[in-house]
Short mmCIF file of C-alpha atoms in Angstrom, two decimals:
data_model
loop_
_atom_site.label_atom_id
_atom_site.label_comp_id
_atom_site.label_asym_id
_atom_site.label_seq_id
_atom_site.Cartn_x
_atom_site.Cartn_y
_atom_site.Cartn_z
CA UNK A 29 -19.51 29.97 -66.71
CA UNK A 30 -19.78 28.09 -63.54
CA UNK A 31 -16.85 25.68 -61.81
CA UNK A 32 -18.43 23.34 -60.15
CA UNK A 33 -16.09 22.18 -57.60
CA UNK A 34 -16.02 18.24 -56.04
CA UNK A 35 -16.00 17.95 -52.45
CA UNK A 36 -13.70 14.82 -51.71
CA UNK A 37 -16.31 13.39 -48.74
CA UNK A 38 -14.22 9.62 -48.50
CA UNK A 39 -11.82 11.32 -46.27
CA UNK A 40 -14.63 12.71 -43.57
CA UNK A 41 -16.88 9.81 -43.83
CA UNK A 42 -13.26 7.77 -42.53
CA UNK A 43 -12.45 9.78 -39.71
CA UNK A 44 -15.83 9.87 -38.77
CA UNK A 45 -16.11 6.01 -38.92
CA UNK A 46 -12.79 5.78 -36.75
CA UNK A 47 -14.47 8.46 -34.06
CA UNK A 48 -17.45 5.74 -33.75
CA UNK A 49 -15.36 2.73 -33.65
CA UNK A 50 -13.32 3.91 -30.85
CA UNK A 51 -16.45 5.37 -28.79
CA UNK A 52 -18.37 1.44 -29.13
CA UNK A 53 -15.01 -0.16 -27.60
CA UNK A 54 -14.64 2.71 -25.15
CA UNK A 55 -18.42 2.08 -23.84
CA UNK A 56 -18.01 -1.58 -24.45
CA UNK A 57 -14.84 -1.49 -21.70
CA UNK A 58 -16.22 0.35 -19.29
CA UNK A 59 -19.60 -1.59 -19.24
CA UNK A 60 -17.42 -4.31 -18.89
CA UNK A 61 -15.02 -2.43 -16.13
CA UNK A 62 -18.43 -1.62 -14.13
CA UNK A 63 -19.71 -4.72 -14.40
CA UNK A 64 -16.46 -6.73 -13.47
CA UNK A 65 -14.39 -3.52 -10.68
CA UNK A 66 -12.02 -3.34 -12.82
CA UNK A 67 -9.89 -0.06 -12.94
CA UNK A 68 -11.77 2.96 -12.81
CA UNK A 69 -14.43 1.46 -10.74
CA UNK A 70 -12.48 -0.19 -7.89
CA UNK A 71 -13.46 0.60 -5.05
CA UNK A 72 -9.98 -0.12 -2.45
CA UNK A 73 -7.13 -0.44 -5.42
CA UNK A 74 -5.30 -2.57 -3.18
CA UNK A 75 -6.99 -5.40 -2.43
CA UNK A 76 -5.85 -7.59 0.19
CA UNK A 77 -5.46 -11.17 -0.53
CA UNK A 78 -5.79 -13.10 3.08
CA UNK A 79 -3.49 -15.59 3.95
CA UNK A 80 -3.64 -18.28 6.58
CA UNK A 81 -1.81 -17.28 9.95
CA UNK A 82 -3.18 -18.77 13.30
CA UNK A 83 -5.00 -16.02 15.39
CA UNK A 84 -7.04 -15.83 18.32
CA UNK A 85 -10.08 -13.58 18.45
CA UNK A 86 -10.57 -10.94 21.19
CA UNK A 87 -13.89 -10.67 23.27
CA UNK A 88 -15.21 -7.85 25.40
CA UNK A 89 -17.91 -5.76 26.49
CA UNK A 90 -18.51 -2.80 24.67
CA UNK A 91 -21.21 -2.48 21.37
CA UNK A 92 -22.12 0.63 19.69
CA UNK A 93 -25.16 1.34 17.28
CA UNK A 94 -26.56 0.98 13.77
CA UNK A 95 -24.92 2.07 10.44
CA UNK A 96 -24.89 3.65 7.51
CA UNK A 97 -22.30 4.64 4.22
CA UNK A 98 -20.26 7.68 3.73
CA UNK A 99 -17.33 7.82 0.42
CA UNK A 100 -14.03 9.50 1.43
CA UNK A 101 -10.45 8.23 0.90
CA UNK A 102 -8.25 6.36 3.57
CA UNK A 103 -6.02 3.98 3.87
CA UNK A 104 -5.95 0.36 5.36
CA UNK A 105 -4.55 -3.18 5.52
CA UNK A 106 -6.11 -6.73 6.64
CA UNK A 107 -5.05 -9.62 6.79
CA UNK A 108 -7.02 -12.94 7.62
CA UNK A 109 -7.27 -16.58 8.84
CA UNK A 110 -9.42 -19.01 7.38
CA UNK A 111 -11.39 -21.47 10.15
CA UNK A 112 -13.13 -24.39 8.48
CA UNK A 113 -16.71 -25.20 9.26
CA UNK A 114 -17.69 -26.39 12.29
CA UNK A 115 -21.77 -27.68 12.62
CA UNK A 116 -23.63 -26.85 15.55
CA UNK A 117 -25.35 -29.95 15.81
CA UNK A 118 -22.49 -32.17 15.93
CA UNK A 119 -22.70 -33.82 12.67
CA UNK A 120 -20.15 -33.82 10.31
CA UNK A 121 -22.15 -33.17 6.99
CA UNK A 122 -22.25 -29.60 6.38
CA UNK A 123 -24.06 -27.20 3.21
CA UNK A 124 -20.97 -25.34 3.55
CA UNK A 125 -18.26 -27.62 2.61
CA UNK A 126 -15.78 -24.89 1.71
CA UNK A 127 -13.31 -21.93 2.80
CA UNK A 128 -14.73 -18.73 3.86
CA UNK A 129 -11.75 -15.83 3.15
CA UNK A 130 -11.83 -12.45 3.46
CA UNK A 131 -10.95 -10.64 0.09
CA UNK A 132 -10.80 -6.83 1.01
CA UNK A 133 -10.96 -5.07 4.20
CA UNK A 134 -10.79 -1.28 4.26
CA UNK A 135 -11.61 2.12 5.39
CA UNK A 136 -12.97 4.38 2.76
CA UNK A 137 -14.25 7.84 4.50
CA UNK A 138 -16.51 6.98 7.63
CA UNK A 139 -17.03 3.37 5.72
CA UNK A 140 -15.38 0.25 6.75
CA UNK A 141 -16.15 -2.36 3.98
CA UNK A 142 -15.96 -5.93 4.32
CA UNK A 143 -15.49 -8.37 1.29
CA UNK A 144 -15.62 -12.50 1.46
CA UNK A 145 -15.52 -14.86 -0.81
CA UNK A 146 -17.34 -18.51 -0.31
CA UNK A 147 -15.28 -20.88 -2.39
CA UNK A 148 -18.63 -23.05 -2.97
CA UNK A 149 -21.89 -22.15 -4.67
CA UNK A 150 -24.16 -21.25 -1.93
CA UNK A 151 -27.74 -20.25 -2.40
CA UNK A 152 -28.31 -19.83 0.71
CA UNK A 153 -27.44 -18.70 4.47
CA UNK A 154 -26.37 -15.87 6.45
CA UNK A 155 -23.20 -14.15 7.38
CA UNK A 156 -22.34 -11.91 10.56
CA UNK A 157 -20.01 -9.33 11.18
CA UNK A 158 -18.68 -8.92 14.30
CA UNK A 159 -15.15 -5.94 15.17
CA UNK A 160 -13.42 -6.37 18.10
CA UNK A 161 -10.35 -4.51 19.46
CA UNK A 162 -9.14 -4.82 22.83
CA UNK A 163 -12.12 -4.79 25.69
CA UNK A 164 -14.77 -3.10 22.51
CA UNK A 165 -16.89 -5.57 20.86
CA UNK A 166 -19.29 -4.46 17.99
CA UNK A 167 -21.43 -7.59 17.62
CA UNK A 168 -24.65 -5.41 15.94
CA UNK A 169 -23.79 -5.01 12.70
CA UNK A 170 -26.56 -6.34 10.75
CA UNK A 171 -26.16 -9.97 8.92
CA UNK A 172 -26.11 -10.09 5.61
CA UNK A 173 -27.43 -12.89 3.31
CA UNK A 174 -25.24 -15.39 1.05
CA UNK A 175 -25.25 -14.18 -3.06
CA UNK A 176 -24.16 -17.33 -5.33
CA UNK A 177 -22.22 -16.80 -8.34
CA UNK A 178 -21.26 -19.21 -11.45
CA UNK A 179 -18.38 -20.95 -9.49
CA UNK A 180 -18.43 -19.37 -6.21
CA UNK A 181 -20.73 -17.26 -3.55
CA UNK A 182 -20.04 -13.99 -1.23
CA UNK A 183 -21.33 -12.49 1.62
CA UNK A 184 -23.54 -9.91 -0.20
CA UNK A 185 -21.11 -7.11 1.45
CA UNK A 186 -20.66 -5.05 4.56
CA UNK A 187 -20.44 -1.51 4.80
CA UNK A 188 -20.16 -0.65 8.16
CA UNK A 189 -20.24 3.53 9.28
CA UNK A 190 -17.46 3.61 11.58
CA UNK A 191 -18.96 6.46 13.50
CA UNK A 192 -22.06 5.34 14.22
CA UNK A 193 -20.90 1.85 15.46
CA UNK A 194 -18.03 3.45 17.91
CA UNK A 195 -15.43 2.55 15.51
CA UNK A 196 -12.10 3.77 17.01
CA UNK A 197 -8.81 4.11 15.20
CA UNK A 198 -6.08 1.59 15.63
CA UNK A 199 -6.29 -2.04 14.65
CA UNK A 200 -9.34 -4.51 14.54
CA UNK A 201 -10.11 -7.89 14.33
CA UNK A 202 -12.55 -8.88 11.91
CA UNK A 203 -14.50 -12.09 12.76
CA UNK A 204 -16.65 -13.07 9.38
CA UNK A 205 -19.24 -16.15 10.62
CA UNK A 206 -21.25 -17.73 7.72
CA UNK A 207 -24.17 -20.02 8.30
CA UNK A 208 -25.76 -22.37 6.07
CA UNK A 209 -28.28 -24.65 8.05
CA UNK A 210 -26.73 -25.99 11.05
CA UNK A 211 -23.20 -25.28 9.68
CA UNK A 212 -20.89 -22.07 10.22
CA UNK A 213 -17.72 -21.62 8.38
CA UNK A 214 -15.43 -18.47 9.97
CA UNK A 215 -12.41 -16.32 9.10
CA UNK A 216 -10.43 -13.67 10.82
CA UNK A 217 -9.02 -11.22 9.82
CA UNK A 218 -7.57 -7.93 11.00
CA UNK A 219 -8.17 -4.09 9.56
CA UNK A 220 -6.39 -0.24 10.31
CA UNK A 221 -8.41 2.29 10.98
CA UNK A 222 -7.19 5.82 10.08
#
C-alpha cells in the first residue's frame, strides 16, 4: 500500500511572489535614484545651495594646462553670488533673461566639479569656467555647452583635474560666465581645496 503524501505548494508559491515583488520596487528605485542622484548615487552628499553675498573677483597672471577626471573622496564648501546678465552689445534684450547659480562645488579625489543651474530653458549657449586665487588665474578650462531641461537648463558640467590645471590647496573663487548670443549671465562663487 502506498501513502501518497500532498505537498502544500500555496505557501512557496507566496514567499516566492513576495521575493519578486520586493526585487521590481528595489530595481524600480534605484532606476529612479540613478536617473534622478538621489541617495546612493550622489555624487558630493552635501550639496551647497549658493546664496547671494556681494563679492569681488580676483585677477592675475598665472594659467596651468588641460584636464581630465580622477574619483577619490574629499571634502569642500562653496558658496556663491549671483550677477545678472549683462549684453555685450549694449542692448537690453537678452536670451538669457534669468539667474545663473552655482548648485555644487567640490573636490572629489584630483576632481573639482562644478554644478549650475540656469533658472530659464535655454537651448542654447556656452558657459566658461574660470579659478582664481590670489595672483593664479586658470582661465583654460574648456567651455562647456548649455543642456535644457523641462523647466530649467545647466551648464552641461565641469570636471576640472586639479593637478593638471595647477590647482593648489586653499580657497578659490569660482567665476561661472554663461553666454547666450550677445548676452552673459555670471555667478561667483568660492570652493576649498583639500
Amino acid at each position: 500500500m502506498r501513502i501518497d503524501k500532498k505537498v502544500n505548494k500555496k505557501p512557496v508559491k507566496k514567499i516566492l511572489l513576495i521575493v519578486v515583488v520586493i526585487l521590481v520596487f528595489a530595481a524600480a528605485y534605484l532606476i529612479t535614484a540613478h536617473a534622478a542622484t538621489l541617495w546612493p548615487f550622489r555624487a558630493n552628499p552635501v550639496a551647497s545651495t549658493v546664496k547671494s553675498t556681494p563679492s569681488s573677483t580676483a585677477s592675475g597672471s598665472q594659467s596651468a594646462t588641460v584636464g581630465a577626471k580622477a574619483t577619490d573622496t574629499a571634502n569642500s564648501s562653496s558658496t556663491g553670488t549671483t550677477t545678472k546678465n549683462s549684453s555685450t552689445d549694449g542692448s537690453s534684450s537678452s536670451p538669457i533673461s534669468s539667474d545663473v547659480s552655482i548648485i555644487s562645488s567640490g573636490q572629489n579625489g584630483d576632481t573639482l566639479s562644478v554644478r549650475t543651474l540656469i533658472a530659464d530653458i535655454e537651448s542654447s549657449g556656452t558657459c566658461t569656467l574660470t579659478l582664481s586665487k590670489g595672483s593664479t588665474r586658470v582661465t583654460n578650462i574648456p567651455s562647456v555647452g548649455i543642456q535644457a531641461g523641462p523647466s530649467s537648463s545647466t551648464c552641461q558640467g565641469f570636471d576640472v583635474s586639479i593637478s593638471q590645471y595647477g590647482i593648489t590647496s586653499g580657497t578659490w573663487t569660482i567665476v561661472i560666465d554663461v553666454t547666450s548670443g550677445s548676452t552673459t549671465n555670471s555667478t561667483t562663487g568660492t570652493v576649498v581645496i583639500q
